[in-house]
Amino acid sequence: MRLGTSSPLKHNSPEEWAQNQVKLGCATVNFPLNCNDDEQKIIAYKDAAEKAGLTIAEVGIWRNALASDPDERKANMDYCVNQLRLADFLGARCAVNVAGAFGPRWDGGYKANFTDEAWKKTVAMVQEIIDRANVHNTYFTLEPMPWMIPTGPKEYLRLLEAVDRDRFAVHMDIINMTNSADRYFNAEEFVDECASLLGNKIRSCHIKDVHLDERYTIRLEECGPGDGEFPLRHYVEKMNEIDPDMPVILEHLNTDEEYLKYLGYLKEQLNGLYKTL
């Protein structure tokens, strides 16, 4: 597998950005620009990554393409299409978004997220993005969420079948899907289920940790690697078996210092599993 972070870290040039990642032991990156940035700047970052031997794991989207306001929805759909085209130009492993929420918070949990209407709109949204973008070198993916389609591997498999597009694939965030006591306490079995069902459809992975709070009722809190109880090495071993070039991206930290701290922990725990350049 190839370890990376979701942070570009502080840098002053594309070349420094790429070399900083290599010096940290990373072999993959999330692209730090978007489709609205200057084309020459995009090319400079692309070239710097290629020269350093870094693969581009993800182009992030993070917009609600199912927003209730029609103007917002159209703008977000256009952005999804353009980000997917950017990923194609870069040869990125995937472009990634969440399905979107049927409520005021773009990634929030609502009862309406689980209706038949939400399912049909999600399927149609993914189909439209892929059809409009017409990509050949990358894949569109949805990051699973605890309260949004898809919430688990069986639902993701069903979504893949419903969308029925070759360029629709899987983004794996095992912690986001750890949304019950069963999945928390039977974490290794849950990892095995995800690997078995989704297998070579997985294009990129996030890595973090989860902690069970002792207070009632069940409180599962995302945290940095090592601050929770999830079997992270088992998770990475399974992803590595699927693809030895699988990106595993550390995310959701607040400062460069935190990224360096937790990346150091991961390198110790994943010794022998990750590639260096």
mmCIF file of C-alpha atoms in Angstrom:
data_model
loop_
_atom_site.group_PDB
_atom_site.id
_atom_site.type_symbol
_atom_site.label_atom_id
_atom_site.label_comp_id
_atom_site.label_asym_id
_atom_site.label_seq_id
_atom_site.Cartn_x
_atom_site.Cartn_y
_atom_site.Cartn_z
ATOM 1 C CA MET A 1 0.000 0.000 0.000
ATOM 2 C CA ARG A 2 0.938 3.627 -0.392
ATOM 3 C CA LEU A 3 0.626 5.841 2.657
ATOM 4 C CA GLY A 4 -0.462 9.460 2.303
ATOM 5 C CA THR A 5 -2.172 12.334 4.091
ATOM 6 C CA SER A 6 -5.047 14.626 3.226
ATOM 7 C CA SER A 7 -2.909 17.651 4.128
ATOM 8 C CA PRO A 8 -0.602 19.328 1.593
ATOM 9 C CA LEU A 9 1.511 20.521 4.570
ATOM 10 C CA LYS A 10 3.137 23.949 4.421
ATOM 11 C CA HIS A 11 5.069 24.489 1.200
ATOM 12 C CA ASN A 12 6.126 27.222 -1.205
ATOM 13 C CA SER A 13 6.191 25.420 -4.552
ATOM 14 C CA PRO A 14 4.845 22.285 -6.234
ATOM 15 C CA GLU A 15 8.318 20.726 -6.058
ATOM 16 C CA GLU A 16 8.588 21.400 -2.315
ATOM 17 C CA TRP A 17 5.083 19.990 -1.812
ATOM 18 C CA ALA A 18 6.025 16.738 -3.525
ATOM 19 C CA GLN A 19 9.411 16.389 -1.861
ATOM 20 C CA ASN A 20 7.928 17.031 1.589
ATOM 21 C CA GLN A 21 5.568 14.104 1.083
ATOM 22 C CA VAL A 22 8.377 11.786 -0.045
ATOM 23 C CA LYS A 23 10.585 12.781 2.912
ATOM 24 C CA LEU A 24 7.742 11.809 5.258
ATOM 25 C CA GLY A 25 7.590 8.332 3.769
ATOM 26 C CA CYS A 26 4.463 8.954 1.715
ATOM 27 C CA ALA A 27 4.052 7.434 -1.738
ATOM 28 C CA THR A 28 0.642 8.888 -2.634
ATOM 29 C CA VAL A 29 -1.107 12.255 -2.251
ATOM 30 C CA ASN A 30 -4.473 13.927 -2.381
ATOM 31 C CA PHE A 31 -4.389 16.602 -5.061
ATOM 32 C CA PRO A 32 -4.233 20.009 -3.336
ATOM 33 C CA LEU A 33 -5.876 22.070 -6.116
ATOM 34 C CA ASN A 34 -9.303 22.056 -7.758
ATOM 35 C CA CYS A 35 -10.774 22.512 -11.208
ATOM 36 C CA ASN A 36 -11.134 26.285 -10.744
ATOM 37 C CA ASP A 37 -7.407 26.808 -10.225
ATOM 38 C CA ASP A 38 -5.079 28.072 -12.945
ATOM 39 C CA GLU A 39 -4.353 25.390 -15.544
ATOM 40 C CA GLN A 40 -0.598 25.961 -15.492
ATOM 41 C CA LYS A 41 -0.549 25.648 -11.712
ATOM 42 C CA ILE A 42 -2.471 22.374 -11.963
ATOM 43 C CA ILE A 43 0.043 21.075 -14.514
ATOM 44 C CA ALA A 44 2.960 22.124 -12.292
ATOM 45 C CA TYR A 45 1.586 20.102 -9.339
ATOM 46 C CA LYS A 46 0.807 17.159 -11.596
ATOM 47 C CA ASP A 47 4.343 17.177 -12.994
ATOM 48 C CA ALA A 48 5.882 17.501 -9.517
ATOM 49 C CA ALA A 49 3.969 14.457 -8.273
ATOM 50 C CA GLU A 50 4.938 12.391 -11.314
ATOM 51 C CA LYS A 51 8.613 13.388 -11.061
ATOM 52 C CA ALA A 52 8.670 12.381 -7.375
ATOM 53 C CA GLY A 53 6.974 9.041 -8.071
ATOM 54 C CA LEU A 54 3.833 9.956 -6.108
ATOM 55 C CA THR A 55 0.487 8.590 -7.239
ATOM 56 C CA ILE A 56 -2.540 10.847 -6.907
ATOM 57 C CA ALA A 57 -5.000 9.019 -4.707
ATOM 58 C CA GLU A 58 -7.979 11.349 -4.719
ATOM 59 C CA VAL A 59 -9.472 14.515 -6.067
ATOM 60 C CA GLY A 60 -11.925 15.681 -3.415
ATOM 61 C CA ILE A 61 -15.332 17.176 -4.197
ATOM 62 C CA TRP A 62 -17.203 17.670 -0.885
ATOM 63 C CA ARG A 63 -20.325 19.385 -2.227
ATOM 64 C CA ASN A 64 -23.972 18.350 -1.826
ATOM 65 C CA ALA A 65 -25.084 17.344 -5.312
ATOM 66 C CA LEU A 66 -28.548 16.580 -3.900
ATOM 67 C CA ALA A 67 -29.125 20.031 -2.385
ATOM 68 C CA SER A 68 -32.774 21.066 -2.239
ATOM 69 C CA ASP A 69 -32.141 24.504 -3.778
ATOM 70 C CA PRO A 70 -32.073 24.021 -7.581
ATOM 71 C CA ASP A 71 -29.386 26.650 -8.239
ATOM 72 C CA GLU A 72 -27.112 25.218 -5.539
ATOM 73 C CA ARG A 73 -27.747 21.700 -6.794
ATOM 74 C CA LYS A 74 -26.866 22.655 -10.392
ATOM 75 C CA ALA A 75 -23.677 24.435 -9.309
ATOM 76 C CA ASN A 76 -22.632 21.475 -7.184
ATOM 77 C CA MET A 77 -23.373 18.980 -9.961
ATOM 78 C CA ASP A 78 -21.276 21.026 -12.399
ATOM 79 C CA TYR A 79 -18.440 21.083 -9.864
ATOM 80 C CA CYS A 80 -18.684 17.297 -9.434
ATOM 81 C CA VAL A 81 -18.386 16.811 -13.181
ATOM 82 C CA ASN A 82 -15.437 19.169 -13.466
ATOM 83 C CA GLN A 83 -13.629 17.623 -10.500
ATOM 84 C CA LEU A 84 -14.084 14.183 -12.040
ATOM 85 C CA ARG A 85 -12.654 15.497 -15.315
ATOM 86 C CA LEU A 86 -9.736 16.944 -13.370
ATOM 87 C CA ALA A 87 -9.121 13.543 -11.777
ATOM 88 C CA ASP A 88 -9.143 12.024 -15.255
ATOM 89 C CA PHE A 89 -6.579 14.531 -16.514
ATOM 90 C CA LEU A 90 -4.365 13.790 -13.515
ATOM 91 C CA GLY A 91 -4.740 10.019 -13.786
ATOM 92 C CA ALA A 92 -5.923 10.028 -10.172
ATOM 93 C CA ARG A 93 -7.191 6.820 -8.604
ATOM 94 C CA CYS A 94 -10.592 8.457 -8.048
ATOM 95 C CA ALA A 95 -12.645 11.548 -7.461
ATOM 96 C CA VAL A 96 -14.562 11.269 -4.206
ATOM 97 C CA ASN A 97 -17.649 12.879 -2.713
ATOM 98 C CA VAL A 98 -20.340 11.913 -0.241
ATOM 99 C CA ALA A 99 -23.814 11.176 -1.562
ATOM 100 C CA GLY A 100 -25.335 14.320 -0.065
ATOM 101 C CA ALA A 101 -27.945 15.055 2.570
ATOM 102 C CA PHE A 102 -31.651 15.873 2.478
ATOM 103 C CA GLY A 103 -31.447 18.587 5.112
ATOM 104 C CA PRO A 104 -29.740 21.901 5.920
ATOM 105 C CA ARG A 105 -26.287 20.452 6.707
ATOM 106 C CA TRP A 106 -24.606 19.241 3.513
ATOM 107 C CA ASP A 107 -23.283 16.048 5.111
ATOM 108 C CA GLY A 108 -25.757 15.717 7.973
ATOM 109 C CA GLY A 109 -27.844 12.812 9.180
ATOM 110 C CA TYR A 110 -31.590 12.960 8.438
ATOM 111 C CA LYS A 111 -34.431 10.467 8.220
ATOM 112 C CA ALA A 112 -34.985 11.592 4.633
ATOM 113 C CA ASN A 113 -31.514 10.305 3.716
ATOM 114 C CA PHE A 114 -32.878 6.747 3.864
ATOM 115 C CA THR A 115 -36.064 7.028 1.815
ATOM 116 C CA ASP A 116 -36.717 5.378 -1.537
ATOM 117 C CA GLU A 117 -36.624 8.871 -3.053
ATOM 118 C CA ALA A 118 -33.123 9.439 -1.630
ATOM 119 C CA TRP A 119 -31.944 6.146 -3.088
ATOM 120 C CA LYS A 120 -33.338 6.886 -6.555
ATOM 121 C CA LYS A 121 -31.917 10.418 -6.567
ATOM 122 C CA THR A 122 -28.503 9.172 -5.448
ATOM 123 C CA VAL A 123 -28.393 6.591 -8.238
ATOM 124 C CA ALA A 124 -29.477 9.149 -10.843
ATOM 125 C CA MET A 125 -26.969 11.718 -9.539
ATOM 126 C CA VAL A 126 -24.022 9.314 -9.825
ATOM 127 C CA GLN A 127 -25.104 8.222 -13.303
ATOM 128 C CA GLU A 128 -25.411 11.800 -14.533
ATOM 129 C CA ILE A 129 -21.990 12.835 -13.191
ATOM 130 C CA ILE A 130 -20.249 9.867 -14.813
ATOM 131 C CA ASP A 131 -22.129 10.208 -18.100
ATOM 132 C CA ARG A 132 -21.442 13.922 -18.397
ATOM 133 C CA ALA A 133 -17.776 13.671 -17.427
ATOM 134 C CA ASN A 134 -17.119 10.757 -19.815
ATOM 135 C CA VAL A 135 -13.828 9.800 -18.155
ATOM 136 C CA HIS A 136 -11.420 7.001 -19.068
ATOM 137 C CA ASN A 137 -8.498 7.251 -16.608
ATOM 138 C CA THR A 138 -10.226 7.519 -13.234
ATOM 139 C CA TYR A 139 -13.345 6.593 -11.265
ATOM 140 C CA PHE A 140 -16.122 8.411 -9.438
ATOM 141 C CA THR A 141 -16.600 7.192 -5.865
ATOM 142 C CA LEU A 142 -18.759 7.931 -2.855
ATOM 143 C CA GLU A 143 -17.273 7.942 0.615
ATOM 144 C CA PRO A 144 -19.522 5.867 2.895
ATOM 145 C CA MET A 145 -21.051 7.674 5.843
ATOM 146 C CA PRO A 146 -22.666 6.565 9.127
ATOM 147 C CA TRP A 147 -25.968 8.261 8.233
ATOM 148 C CA MET A 148 -25.959 8.528 4.458
ATOM 149 C CA ILE A 149 -26.006 6.169 1.478
ATOM 150 C CA PRO A 150 -24.002 3.923 1.503
ATOM 151 C CA THR A 151 -23.627 3.005 5.201
ATOM 152 C CA GLY A 152 -22.066 -0.427 4.701
ATOM 153 C CA PRO A 153 -20.570 -2.864 2.198
ATOM 154 C CA LYS A 154 -23.814 -4.639 1.271
ATOM 155 C CA GLU A 155 -25.493 -1.313 0.575
ATOM 156 C CA TYR A 156 -22.453 -0.175 -1.427
ATOM 157 C CA LEU A 157 -22.574 -3.374 -3.494
ATOM 158 C CA ARG A 158 -26.269 -2.789 -4.166
ATOM 159 C CA LEU A 159 -25.487 0.800 -5.191
ATOM 160 C CA LEU A 160 -22.782 -0.343 -7.614
ATOM 161 C CA GLU A 161 -25.291 -2.650 -9.264
ATOM 162 C CA ALA A 162 -28.014 0.013 -9.412
ATOM 163 C CA VAL A 163 -25.738 2.685 -10.917
ATOM 164 C CA ASP A 164 -24.390 0.193 -13.471
ATOM 165 C CA ARG A 165 -21.481 2.301 -14.728
ATOM 166 C CA ASP A 166 -17.955 0.978 -15.296
ATOM 167 C CA ARG A 167 -16.477 4.212 -13.945
ATOM 168 C CA PHE A 168 -18.277 4.001 -10.614
ATOM 169 C CA ALA A 169 -16.131 2.407 -7.911
ATOM 170 C CA VAL A 170 -15.615 2.300 -4.141
ATOM 171 C CA HIS A 171 -14.003 4.670 -1.705
ATOM 172 C CA MET A 172 -13.281 2.850 1.545
ATOM 173 C CA ASP A 173 -13.668 4.594 4.892
ATOM 174 C CA ILE A 174 -14.004 1.765 7.384
ATOM 175 C CA ILE A 175 -14.373 4.089 10.388
ATOM 176 C CA ASN A 176 -17.296 5.982 8.837
ATOM 177 C CA MET A 177 -19.075 2.638 8.483
ATOM 178 C CA THR A 178 -18.354 1.631 12.094
ATOM 179 C CA ASN A 179 -21.720 2.915 13.236
ATOM 180 C CA SER A 180 -22.938 0.147 15.565
ATOM 181 C CA ALA A 181 -21.818 -1.934 18.531
ATOM 182 C CA ASP A 182 -21.663 -5.002 16.310
ATOM 183 C CA ARG A 183 -19.254 -3.421 13.840
ATOM 184 C CA TYR A 184 -17.167 -1.923 16.646
ATOM 185 C CA PHE A 185 -16.757 -5.120 18.668
ATOM 186 C CA ASN A 186 -16.398 -7.358 15.601
ATOM 187 C CA ALA A 187 -14.093 -5.015 13.718
ATOM 188 C CA GLU A 188 -11.833 -7.617 12.117
ATOM 189 C CA GLU A 189 -14.828 -9.560 10.832
ATOM 190 C CA PHE A 190 -16.280 -6.333 9.472
ATOM 191 C CA VAL A 191 -13.025 -5.528 7.657
ATOM 192 C CA ASP A 192 -13.066 -9.021 6.157
ATOM 193 C CA GLU A 193 -16.663 -8.548 4.996
ATOM 194 C CA CYS A 194 -15.832 -5.251 3.293
ATOM 195 C CA ALA A 195 -12.799 -6.746 1.572
ATOM 196 C CA SER A 196 -14.735 -9.814 0.434
ATOM 197 C CA LEU A 197 -17.749 -7.936 -0.934
ATOM 198 C CA LEU A 198 -16.083 -4.869 -2.465
ATOM 199 C CA GLY A 199 -12.619 -6.217 -3.277
ATOM 200 C CA ASN A 200 -11.035 -4.848 -6.440
ATOM 201 C CA LYS A 201 -13.686 -2.129 -6.773
ATOM 202 C CA ILE A 202 -11.909 -0.216 -3.969
ATOM 203 C CA ARG A 203 -9.834 2.645 -5.351
ATOM 204 C CA SER A 204 -8.680 4.536 -2.242
ATOM 205 C CA CYS A 205 -8.958 4.313 1.541
ATOM 206 C CA HIS A 206 -9.020 6.647 4.520
ATOM 207 C CA ILE A 207 -7.416 5.722 7.815
ATOM 208 C CA LYS A 208 -8.206 7.054 11.281
ATOM 209 C CA ASP A 209 -9.486 5.394 14.467
ATOM 210 C CA VAL A 210 -12.605 5.053 16.593
ATOM 211 C CA HIS A 211 -13.105 5.100 20.368
ATOM 212 C CA LEU A 212 -16.081 3.790 22.334
ATOM 213 C CA ASP A 213 -17.023 6.254 25.057
ATOM 214 C CA GLU A 214 -18.192 4.628 28.302
ATOM 215 C CA ARG A 215 -21.111 7.045 28.719
ATOM 216 C CA TYR A 216 -24.624 6.107 27.602
ATOM 217 C CA THR A 217 -25.956 5.532 25.086
ATOM 218 C CA ILE A 218 -23.510 4.201 22.501
ATOM 219 C CA ARG A 219 -21.015 6.909 21.547
ATOM 220 C CA LEU A 220 -18.492 6.084 18.861
ATOM 221 C CA GLU A 221 -16.030 8.923 18.426
ATOM 222 C CA GLU A 222 -13.618 9.362 15.523
ATOM 223 C CA CYS A 223 -10.055 9.956 16.678
ATOM 224 C CA GLY A 224 -6.454 9.837 15.526
ATOM 225 C CA PRO A 225 -4.769 6.483 14.856
ATOM 226 C CA GLY A 226 -3.807 4.821 18.123
ATOM 227 C CA ASP A 227 -6.237 6.876 20.194
ATOM 228 C CA GLY A 228 -8.975 4.288 19.590
ATOM 229 C CA GLU A 229 -9.328 0.553 19.454
ATOM 230 C CA PHE A 230 -9.744 -0.291 15.760
ATOM 231 C CA PRO A 231 -7.437 -3.032 14.359
ATOM 232 C CA LEU A 232 -5.730 -0.727 11.882
ATOM 233 C CA ARG A 233 -2.989 -3.142 10.822
ATOM 234 C CA HIS A 234 -5.569 -5.814 9.965
ATOM 235 C CA TYR A 235 -7.494 -3.224 7.929
ATOM 236 C CA VAL A 236 -4.399 -2.207 5.966
ATOM 237 C CA GLU A 237 -3.290 -5.810 5.453
ATOM 238 C CA LYS A 238 -6.636 -6.574 3.803
ATOM 239 C CA MET A 239 -6.487 -3.482 1.598
ATOM 240 C CA ASN A 240 -2.892 -4.332 0.647
ATOM 241 C CA GLU A 241 -3.971 -7.835 -0.374
ATOM 242 C CA ILE A 242 -6.508 -6.295 -2.753
ATOM 243 C CA ASP A 243 -3.950 -3.935 -4.319
ATOM 244 C CA PRO A 244 -0.309 -3.430 -3.268
ATOM 245 C CA ASP A 245 -0.562 0.140 -4.621
ATOM 246 C CA MET A 246 -3.725 0.915 -2.627
ATOM 247 C CA PRO A 247 -3.678 4.495 -1.267
ATOM 248 C CA VAL A 248 -4.272 4.716 2.496
ATOM 249 C CA ILE A 249 -4.861 8.359 3.431
ATOM 250 C CA LEU A 250 -4.589 9.825 6.937
ATOM 251 C CA GLU A 251 -7.246 12.520 7.383
ATOM 252 C CA HIS A 252 -9.302 14.785 9.665
ATOM 253 C CA LEU A 253 -6.467 16.254 11.727
ATOM 254 C CA ASN A 254 -6.189 19.937 12.524
ATOM 255 C CA THR A 255 -2.534 20.925 12.165
ATOM 256 C CA ASP A 256 0.603 19.903 10.317
ATOM 257 C CA GLU A 257 2.054 18.904 13.673
ATOM 258 C CA GLU A 258 -0.811 16.469 14.264
ATOM 259 C CA TYR A 259 -0.332 14.965 10.806
ATOM 260 C CA LEU A 260 3.361 14.412 11.510
ATOM 261 C CA LYS A 261 2.609 12.859 14.906
ATOM 262 C CA TYR A 262 -0.019 10.391 13.711
ATOM 263 C CA LEU A 263 1.823 9.602 10.490
ATOM 264 C CA GLY A 264 4.794 8.608 12.621
ATOM 265 C CA TYR A 265 2.557 6.293 14.637
ATOM 266 C CA LEU A 266 1.154 4.701 11.483
ATOM 267 C CA LYS A 267 4.612 4.106 10.039
ATOM 268 C CA GLU A 268 5.548 2.199 13.204
ATOM 269 C CA GLN A 269 2.356 0.161 13.256
ATOM 270 C CA LEU A 270 2.359 -0.581 9.531
ATOM 271 C CA ASN A 271 6.031 -1.444 9.246
ATOM 272 C CA GLY A 272 6.625 -3.715 6.277
ATOM 273 C CA LEU A 273 3.286 -2.914 4.642
ATOM 274 C CA TYR A 274 3.783 0.501 3.056
ATOM 275 C CA LYS A 275 5.921 1.504 0.083
ATOM 276 C CA THR A 276 8.526 4.246 0.205
ATOM 277 C CA LEU A 277 10.034 6.182 -2.689
#
